[in-house]
Structures are given as structure tokens and as C-alpha cells.
PDB file of C-alpha atoms in Angstrom:
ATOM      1  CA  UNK A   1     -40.947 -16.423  27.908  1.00 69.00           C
ATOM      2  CA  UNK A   2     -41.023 -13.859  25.363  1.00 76.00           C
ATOM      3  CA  UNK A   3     -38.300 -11.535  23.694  1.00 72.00           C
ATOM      4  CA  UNK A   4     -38.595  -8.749  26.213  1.00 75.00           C
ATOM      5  CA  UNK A   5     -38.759 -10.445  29.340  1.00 79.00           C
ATOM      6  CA  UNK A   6     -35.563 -12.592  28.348  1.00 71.00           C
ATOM      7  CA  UNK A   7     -34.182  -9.489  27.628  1.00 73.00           C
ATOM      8  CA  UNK A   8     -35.123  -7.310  30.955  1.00 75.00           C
ATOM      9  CA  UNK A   9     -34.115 -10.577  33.265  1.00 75.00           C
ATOM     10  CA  UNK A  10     -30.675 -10.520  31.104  1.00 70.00           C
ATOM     11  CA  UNK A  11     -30.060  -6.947  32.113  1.00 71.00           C
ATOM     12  CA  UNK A  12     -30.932  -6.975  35.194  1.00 76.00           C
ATOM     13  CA  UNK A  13     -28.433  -9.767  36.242  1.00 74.00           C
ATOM     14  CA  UNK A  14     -25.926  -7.668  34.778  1.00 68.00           C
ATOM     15  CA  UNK A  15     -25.119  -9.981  31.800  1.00 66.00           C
ATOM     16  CA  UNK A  16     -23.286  -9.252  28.548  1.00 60.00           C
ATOM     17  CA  UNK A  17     -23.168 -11.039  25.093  1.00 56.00           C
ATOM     18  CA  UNK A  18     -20.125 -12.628  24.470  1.00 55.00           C
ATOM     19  CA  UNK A  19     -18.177 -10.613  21.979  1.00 51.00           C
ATOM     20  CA  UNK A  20     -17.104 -12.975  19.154  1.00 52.00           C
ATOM     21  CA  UNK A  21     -13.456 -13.197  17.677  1.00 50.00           C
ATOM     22  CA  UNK A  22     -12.554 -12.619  14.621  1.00 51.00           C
ATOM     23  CA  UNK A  23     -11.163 -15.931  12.738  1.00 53.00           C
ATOM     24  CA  UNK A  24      -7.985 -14.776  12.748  1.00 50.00           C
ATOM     25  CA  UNK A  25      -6.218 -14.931  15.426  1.00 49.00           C
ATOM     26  CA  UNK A  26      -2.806 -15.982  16.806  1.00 51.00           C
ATOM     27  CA  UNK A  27      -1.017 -14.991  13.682  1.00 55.00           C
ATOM     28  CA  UNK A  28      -2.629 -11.723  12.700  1.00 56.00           C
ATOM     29  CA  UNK A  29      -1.383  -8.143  13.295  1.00 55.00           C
ATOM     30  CA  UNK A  30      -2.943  -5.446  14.989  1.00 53.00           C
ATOM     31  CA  UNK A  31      -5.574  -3.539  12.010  1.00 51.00           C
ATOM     32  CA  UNK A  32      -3.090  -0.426  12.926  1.00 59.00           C
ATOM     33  CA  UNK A  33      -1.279  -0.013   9.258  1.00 59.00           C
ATOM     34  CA  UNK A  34       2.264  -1.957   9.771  1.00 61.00           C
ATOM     35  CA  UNK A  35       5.554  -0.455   9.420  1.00 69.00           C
ATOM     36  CA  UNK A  36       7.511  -0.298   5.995  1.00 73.00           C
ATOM     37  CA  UNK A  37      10.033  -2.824   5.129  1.00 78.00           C
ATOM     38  CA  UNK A  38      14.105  -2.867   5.449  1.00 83.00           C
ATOM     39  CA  UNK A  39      15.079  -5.439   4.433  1.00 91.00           C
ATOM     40  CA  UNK A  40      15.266  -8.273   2.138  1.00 92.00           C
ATOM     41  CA  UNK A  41      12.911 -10.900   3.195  1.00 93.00           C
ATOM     42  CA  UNK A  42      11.296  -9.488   5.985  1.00 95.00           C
ATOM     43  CA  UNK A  43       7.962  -8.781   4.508  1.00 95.00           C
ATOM     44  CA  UNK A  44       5.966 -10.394   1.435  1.00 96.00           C
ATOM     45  CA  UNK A  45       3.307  -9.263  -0.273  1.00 96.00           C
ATOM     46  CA  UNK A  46       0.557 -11.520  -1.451  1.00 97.00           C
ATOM     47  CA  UNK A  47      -2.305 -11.494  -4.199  1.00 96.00           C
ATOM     48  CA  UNK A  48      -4.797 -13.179  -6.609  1.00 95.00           C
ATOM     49  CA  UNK A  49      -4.999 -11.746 -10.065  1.00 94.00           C
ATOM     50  CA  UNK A  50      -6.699 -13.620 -12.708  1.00 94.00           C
ATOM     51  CA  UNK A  51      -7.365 -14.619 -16.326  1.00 96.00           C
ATOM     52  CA  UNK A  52      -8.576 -17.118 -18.764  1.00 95.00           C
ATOM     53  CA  UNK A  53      -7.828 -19.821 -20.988  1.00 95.00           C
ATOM     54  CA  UNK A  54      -8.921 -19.352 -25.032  1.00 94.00           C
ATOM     55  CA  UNK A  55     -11.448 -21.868 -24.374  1.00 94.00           C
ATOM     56  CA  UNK A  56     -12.969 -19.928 -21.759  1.00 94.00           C
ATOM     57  CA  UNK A  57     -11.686 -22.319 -18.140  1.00 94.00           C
ATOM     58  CA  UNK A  58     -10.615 -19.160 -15.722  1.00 95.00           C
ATOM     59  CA  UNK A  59      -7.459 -18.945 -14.163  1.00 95.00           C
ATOM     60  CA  UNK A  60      -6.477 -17.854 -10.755  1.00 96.00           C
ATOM     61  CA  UNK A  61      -2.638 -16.425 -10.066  1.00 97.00           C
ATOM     62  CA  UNK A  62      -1.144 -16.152  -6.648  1.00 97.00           C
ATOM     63  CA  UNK A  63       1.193 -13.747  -7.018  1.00 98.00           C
ATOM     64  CA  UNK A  64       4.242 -13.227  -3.975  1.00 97.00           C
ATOM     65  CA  UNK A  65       6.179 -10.095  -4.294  1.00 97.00           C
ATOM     66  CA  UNK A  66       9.114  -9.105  -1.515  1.00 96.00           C
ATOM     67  CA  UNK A  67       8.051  -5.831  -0.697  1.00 94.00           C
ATOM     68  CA  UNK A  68      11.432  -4.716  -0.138  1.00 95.00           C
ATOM     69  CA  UNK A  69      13.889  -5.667  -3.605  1.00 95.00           C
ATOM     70  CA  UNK A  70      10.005  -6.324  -5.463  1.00 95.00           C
ATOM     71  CA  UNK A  71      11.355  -9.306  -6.243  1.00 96.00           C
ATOM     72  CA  UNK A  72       8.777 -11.793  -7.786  1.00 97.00           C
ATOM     73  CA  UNK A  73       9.011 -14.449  -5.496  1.00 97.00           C
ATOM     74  CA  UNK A  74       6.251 -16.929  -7.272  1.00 97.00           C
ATOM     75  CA  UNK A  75       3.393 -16.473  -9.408  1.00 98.00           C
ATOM     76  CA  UNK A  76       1.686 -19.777  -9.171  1.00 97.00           C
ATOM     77  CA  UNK A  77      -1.251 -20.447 -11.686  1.00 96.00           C
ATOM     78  CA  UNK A  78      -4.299 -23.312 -11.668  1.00 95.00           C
ATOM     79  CA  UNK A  79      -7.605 -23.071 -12.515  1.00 93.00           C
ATOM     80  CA  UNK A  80      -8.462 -22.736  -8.806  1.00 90.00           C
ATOM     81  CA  UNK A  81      -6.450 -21.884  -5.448  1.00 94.00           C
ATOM     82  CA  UNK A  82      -7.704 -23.134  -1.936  1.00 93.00           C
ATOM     83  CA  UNK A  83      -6.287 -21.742   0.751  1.00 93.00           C
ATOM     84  CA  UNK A  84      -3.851 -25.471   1.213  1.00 95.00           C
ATOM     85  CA  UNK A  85      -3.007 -24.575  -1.909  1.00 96.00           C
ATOM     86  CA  UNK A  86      -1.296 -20.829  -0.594  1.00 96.00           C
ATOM     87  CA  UNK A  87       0.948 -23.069   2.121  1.00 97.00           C
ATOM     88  CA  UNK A  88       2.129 -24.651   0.006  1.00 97.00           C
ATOM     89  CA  UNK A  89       3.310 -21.870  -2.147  1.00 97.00           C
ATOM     90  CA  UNK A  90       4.604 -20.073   1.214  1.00 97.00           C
ATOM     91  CA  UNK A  91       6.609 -23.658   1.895  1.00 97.00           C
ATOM     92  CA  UNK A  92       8.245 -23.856  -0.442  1.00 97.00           C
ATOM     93  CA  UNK A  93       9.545 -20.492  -1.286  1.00 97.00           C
ATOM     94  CA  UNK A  94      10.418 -20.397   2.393  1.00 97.00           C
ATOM     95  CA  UNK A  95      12.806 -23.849   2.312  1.00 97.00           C
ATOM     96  CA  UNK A  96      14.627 -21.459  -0.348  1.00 95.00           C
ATOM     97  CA  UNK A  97      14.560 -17.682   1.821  1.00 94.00           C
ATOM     98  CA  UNK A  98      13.796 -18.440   4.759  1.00 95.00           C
ATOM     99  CA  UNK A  99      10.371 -17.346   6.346  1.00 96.00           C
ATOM    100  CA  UNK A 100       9.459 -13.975   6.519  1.00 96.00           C
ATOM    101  CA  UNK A 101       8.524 -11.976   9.325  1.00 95.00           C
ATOM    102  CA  UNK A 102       5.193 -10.753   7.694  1.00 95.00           C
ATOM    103  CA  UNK A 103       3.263 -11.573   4.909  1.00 96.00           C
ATOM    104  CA  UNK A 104       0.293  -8.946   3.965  1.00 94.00           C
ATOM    105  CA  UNK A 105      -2.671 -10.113   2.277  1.00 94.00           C
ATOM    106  CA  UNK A 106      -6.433  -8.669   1.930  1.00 91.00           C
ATOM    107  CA  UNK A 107      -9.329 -10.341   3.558  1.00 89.00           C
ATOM    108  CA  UNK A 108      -9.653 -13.315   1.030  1.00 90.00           C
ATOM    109  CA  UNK A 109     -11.415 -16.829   2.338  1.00 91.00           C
ATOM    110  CA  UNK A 110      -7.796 -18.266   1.227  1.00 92.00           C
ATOM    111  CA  UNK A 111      -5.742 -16.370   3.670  1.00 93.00           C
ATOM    112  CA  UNK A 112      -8.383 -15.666   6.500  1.00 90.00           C
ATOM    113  CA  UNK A 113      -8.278 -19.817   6.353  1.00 91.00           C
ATOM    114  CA  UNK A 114      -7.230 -22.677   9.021  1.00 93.00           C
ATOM    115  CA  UNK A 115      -4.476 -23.950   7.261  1.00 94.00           C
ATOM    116  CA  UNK A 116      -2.573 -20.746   6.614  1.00 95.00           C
ATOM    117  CA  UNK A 117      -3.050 -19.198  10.064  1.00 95.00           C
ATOM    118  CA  UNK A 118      -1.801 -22.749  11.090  1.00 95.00           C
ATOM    119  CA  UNK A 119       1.166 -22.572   8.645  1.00 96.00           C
ATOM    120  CA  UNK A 120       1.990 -18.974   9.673  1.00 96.00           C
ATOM    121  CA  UNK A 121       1.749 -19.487  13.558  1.00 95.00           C
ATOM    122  CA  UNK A 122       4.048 -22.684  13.412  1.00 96.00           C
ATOM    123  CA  UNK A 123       6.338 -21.096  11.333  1.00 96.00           C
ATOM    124  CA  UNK A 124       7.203 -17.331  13.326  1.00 95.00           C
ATOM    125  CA  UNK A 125       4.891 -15.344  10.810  1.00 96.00           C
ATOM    126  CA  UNK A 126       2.684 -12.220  11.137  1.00 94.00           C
ATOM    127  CA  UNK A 127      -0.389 -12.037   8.590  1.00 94.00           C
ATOM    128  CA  UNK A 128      -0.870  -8.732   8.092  1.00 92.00           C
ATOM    129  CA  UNK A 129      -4.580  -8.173   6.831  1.00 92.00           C
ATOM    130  CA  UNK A 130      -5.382  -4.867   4.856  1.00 87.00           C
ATOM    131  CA  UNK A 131      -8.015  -3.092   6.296  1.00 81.00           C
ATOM    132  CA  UNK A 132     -11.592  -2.935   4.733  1.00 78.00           C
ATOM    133  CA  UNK A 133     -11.560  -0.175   2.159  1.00 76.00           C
ATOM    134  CA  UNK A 134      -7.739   0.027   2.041  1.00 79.00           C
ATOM    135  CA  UNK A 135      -6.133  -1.619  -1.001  1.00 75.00           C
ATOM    136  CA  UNK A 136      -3.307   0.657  -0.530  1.00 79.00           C
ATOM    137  CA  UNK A 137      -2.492  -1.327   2.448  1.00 82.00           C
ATOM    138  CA  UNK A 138      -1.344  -4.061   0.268  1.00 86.00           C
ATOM    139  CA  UNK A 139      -0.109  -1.379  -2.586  1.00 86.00           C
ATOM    140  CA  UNK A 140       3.969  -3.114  -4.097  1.00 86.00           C
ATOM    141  CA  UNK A 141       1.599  -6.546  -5.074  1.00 92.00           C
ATOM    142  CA  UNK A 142      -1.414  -4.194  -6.284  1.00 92.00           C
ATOM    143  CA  UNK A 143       1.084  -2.277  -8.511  1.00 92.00           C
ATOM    144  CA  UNK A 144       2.563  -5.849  -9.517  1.00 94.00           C
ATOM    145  CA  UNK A 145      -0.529  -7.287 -10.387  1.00 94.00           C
ATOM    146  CA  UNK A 146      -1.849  -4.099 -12.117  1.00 94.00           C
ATOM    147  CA  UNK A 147       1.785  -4.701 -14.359  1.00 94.00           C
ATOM    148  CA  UNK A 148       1.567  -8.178 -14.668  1.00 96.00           C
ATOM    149  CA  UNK A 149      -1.991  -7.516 -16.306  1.00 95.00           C
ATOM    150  CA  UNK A 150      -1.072  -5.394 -18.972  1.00 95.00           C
ATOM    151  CA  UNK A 151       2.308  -6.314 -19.999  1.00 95.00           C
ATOM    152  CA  UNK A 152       1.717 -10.103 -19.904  1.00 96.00           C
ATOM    153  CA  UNK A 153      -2.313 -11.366 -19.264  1.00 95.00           C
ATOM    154  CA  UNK A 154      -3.389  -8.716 -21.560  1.00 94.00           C
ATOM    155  CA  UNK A 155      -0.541  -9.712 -24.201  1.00 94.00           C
ATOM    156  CA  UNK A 156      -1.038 -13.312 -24.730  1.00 94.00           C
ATOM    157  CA  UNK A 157      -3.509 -16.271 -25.616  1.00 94.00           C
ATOM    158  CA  UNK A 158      -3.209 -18.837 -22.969  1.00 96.00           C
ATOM    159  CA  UNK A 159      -3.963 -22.487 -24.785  1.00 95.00           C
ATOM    160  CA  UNK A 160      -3.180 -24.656 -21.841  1.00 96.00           C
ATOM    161  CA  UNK A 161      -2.929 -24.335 -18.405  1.00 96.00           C
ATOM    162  CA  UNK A 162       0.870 -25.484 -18.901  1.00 96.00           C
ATOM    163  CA  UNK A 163       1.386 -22.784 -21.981  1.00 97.00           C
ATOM    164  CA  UNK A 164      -0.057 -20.160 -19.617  1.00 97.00           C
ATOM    165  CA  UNK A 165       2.478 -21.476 -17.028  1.00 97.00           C
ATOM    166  CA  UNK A 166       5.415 -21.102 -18.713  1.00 97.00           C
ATOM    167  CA  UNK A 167       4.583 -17.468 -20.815  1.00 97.00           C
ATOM    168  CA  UNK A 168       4.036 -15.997 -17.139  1.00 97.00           C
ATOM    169  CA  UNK A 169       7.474 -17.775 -15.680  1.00 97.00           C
ATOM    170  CA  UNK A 170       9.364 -16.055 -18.857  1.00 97.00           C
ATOM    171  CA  UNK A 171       7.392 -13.056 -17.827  1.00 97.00           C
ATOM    172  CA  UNK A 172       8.280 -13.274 -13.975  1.00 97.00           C
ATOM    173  CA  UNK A 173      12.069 -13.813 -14.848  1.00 97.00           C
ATOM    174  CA  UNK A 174      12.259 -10.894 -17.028  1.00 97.00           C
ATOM    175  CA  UNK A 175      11.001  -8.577 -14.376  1.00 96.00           C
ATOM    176  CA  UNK A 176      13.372  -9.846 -11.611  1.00 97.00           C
ATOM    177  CA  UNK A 177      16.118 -10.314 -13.887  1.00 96.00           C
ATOM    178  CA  UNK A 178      15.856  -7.641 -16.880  1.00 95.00           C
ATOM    179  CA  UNK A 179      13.512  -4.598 -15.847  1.00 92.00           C
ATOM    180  CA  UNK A 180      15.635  -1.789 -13.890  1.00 92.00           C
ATOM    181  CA  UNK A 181      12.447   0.118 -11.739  1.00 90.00           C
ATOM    182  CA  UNK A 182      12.921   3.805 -10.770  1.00 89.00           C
ATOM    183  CA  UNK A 183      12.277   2.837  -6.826  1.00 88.00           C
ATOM    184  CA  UNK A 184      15.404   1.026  -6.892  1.00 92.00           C
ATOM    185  CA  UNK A 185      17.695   3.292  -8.282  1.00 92.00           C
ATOM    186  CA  UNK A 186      17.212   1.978 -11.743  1.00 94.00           C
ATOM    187  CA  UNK A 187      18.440  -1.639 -11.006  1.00 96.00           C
ATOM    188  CA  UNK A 188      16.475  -4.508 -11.523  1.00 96.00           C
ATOM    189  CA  UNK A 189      14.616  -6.633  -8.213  1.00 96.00           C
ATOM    190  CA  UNK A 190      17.632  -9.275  -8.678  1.00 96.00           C
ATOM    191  CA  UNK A 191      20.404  -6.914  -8.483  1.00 96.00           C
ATOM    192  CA  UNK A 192      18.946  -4.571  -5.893  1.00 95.00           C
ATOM    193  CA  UNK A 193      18.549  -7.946  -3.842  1.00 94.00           C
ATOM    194  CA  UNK A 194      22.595  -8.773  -4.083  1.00 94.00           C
ATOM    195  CA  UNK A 195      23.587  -5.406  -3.258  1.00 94.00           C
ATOM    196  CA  UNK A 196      21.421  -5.506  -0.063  1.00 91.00           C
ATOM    197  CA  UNK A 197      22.649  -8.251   0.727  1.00 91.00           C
ATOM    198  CA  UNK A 198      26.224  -7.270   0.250  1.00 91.00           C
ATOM    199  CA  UNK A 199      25.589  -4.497   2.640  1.00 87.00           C
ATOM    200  CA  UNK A 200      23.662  -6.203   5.036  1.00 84.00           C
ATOM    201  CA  UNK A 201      26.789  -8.116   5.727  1.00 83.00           C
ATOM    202  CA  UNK A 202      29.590  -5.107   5.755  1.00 75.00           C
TER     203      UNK A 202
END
């Protein structure tokens, strides 16, 4: 049976292709851009940025900002992240905060994968996916990354995976801790986060 005939007997039976699902799928939000958040731990935003070694080995970054006090939650560096490798980041910043109610990412084979979509359904967590052709979906970790590059990637020679490590945890503590940003009424991501807090519970 050829093509055609396949395809007129299919019709006329009424038939219909099966549409297929996207991967994602118990955890992910609607493709409808998600509300704003309000509060401290509700929503994190999540990254890759990366760099390279002096010898030339090339670094990946996953970078976890809360997109409310733009707090840098983690910044965890290796010369290659799998998506196991992203639970386990999300773990273990969560036995410290608490789970969030979203976490938006970008369509990256690390976050579309198994494990997190397990992670996030077991857990109470909406992924939030940017849209195709939408980086502004994801724009507080953009912005971070886009700072991250020029006042600390672009600023150092990295000799060892563990001297990269340690310049970009100095780097990640100064921001939280030291660097007052004009979206928070000039206070830094650490105090912004303790007054929140502080009125969260008035």
C-alpha cells in the first residue's frame, strides 16, 4: 500500500495523528508569561554562564538568583553540569530556604531533563520555561549573569577549578552582602532580604 492510499483510508475513517507532548510536563507552567514575585523565596531564577580555565578546560556556572531580594542564592562551577547535577544544587539550597514555588529557567537539555522535572514535581515546584525568543522572560538572572561577567569572569585568571571556585564565592558574597542596587532602595540583596522578612511577620 502506498503513501496516498494509507493516507485516503486514514481520512476516511475519520482518524487523527496523535498530538505529541512536550517533555515537560507535570511540573511546567502554562507558556503564558508568569506573574512577578512578592516575596522572598517564592520564585528563583536560574542560569548557565560560562568561562575558562588559563589552560584552556571550559567552565560552566549555574547561577540561582531569588528574583525577589536578587539574592545570589548559589553559583556552582565544574567543568560540566548535567542536569543531576542542577538537583542537587536546588537540594540543597532548599534544606536551607525552603522550596520555592517557581523556579524559571530557559529551554536548556539540563532543566527540560527527567531528573529535575522529577525533583520539582516531588517537591511542590513550578518550572517556569521562558518562551522561545524571550530572554526577557528570565531577565533578574540575565542581568546577573551579564554582571557577574564583567565585574568578576572578565576580571580574573582562573588557574584551577578550585581557585576559580573560591574568586567567584568572594565575588557572590560581596554582591549579597556589600553592593546596595537601585531596585532595592539602595540596600544590598542581604539586607533587603531581613527587612522583608521583618515585615512579612508584622
Amino acid at each position: 500500500m502506498n503513501h496516498k492510499r494509507f493516507y485516503r483510508l486514514y481520512r476516511d475513517d475519520g482518524l487523527s495523528l496523535r498530538l505529541k507532548k512536550p517533555r515537560r510536563n507535570v511540573s511546567a507552567a502554562n507558556r503564558e508569561r508568569q506573574p512577578a514575585s512578592l516575596a522572598a523565596n517564592e520564585m528563583w531564577s536560574v542560569d548557565f554562564g560560562s568561562d575558562a580555565l588559563v589552560d584552556g578546560r571550559r567552565l560552566r556556572a549555574l547561577t540561582v538568583v531569588d528574583a525577589f531580594t536578587r539574592e545570589a542564592l548559589a553559583i556552582d562551577l565544574d567543568q560540566g553540569i548535567k542536569g543531576e547535577q542542577v538537583v542537587e544544587a536546588m537540594a540543597r539550597i532548599s534544606s536551607i530556604r525552603g522550596a520555592p514555588k517557581t523556579i524559571r529557567v530557559d529551554n536548556g537539555p539540563e532543566f527540560i531533563s527527567k531528573a529535575l522535572d522529577r525533583w520539582a514535581y516531588e517537591n511542590g515546584v513550578t518550572l517556569d520555561f521562558s518562551r522561545p525568543g524571550k530572554p526577557t522572560d528570565n531577565a533578574f538572572v540575565e542581568s546577573f549573569n551579564g554582571r557577574l561577567r564583567d565585574e568578576c569572569l572578565n576580571a580574573h585568571w582562573f588557574l584551577s577549578i578550585a581557585d576559580a571556585r573560591a574568586k567567584i564565592e568572594a565575588w557572590r558574597r560581596d554582591h549579597n552582602e556589600r553592593r546596595p542596587h537601585t531596585s532595592l532602595g539602595w540596600m544590598t540583596p542581604v539586607e533587603y532580604a531581613a527587612a522583608a522578612a521583618i515585615k512579612a511577620a508584622e
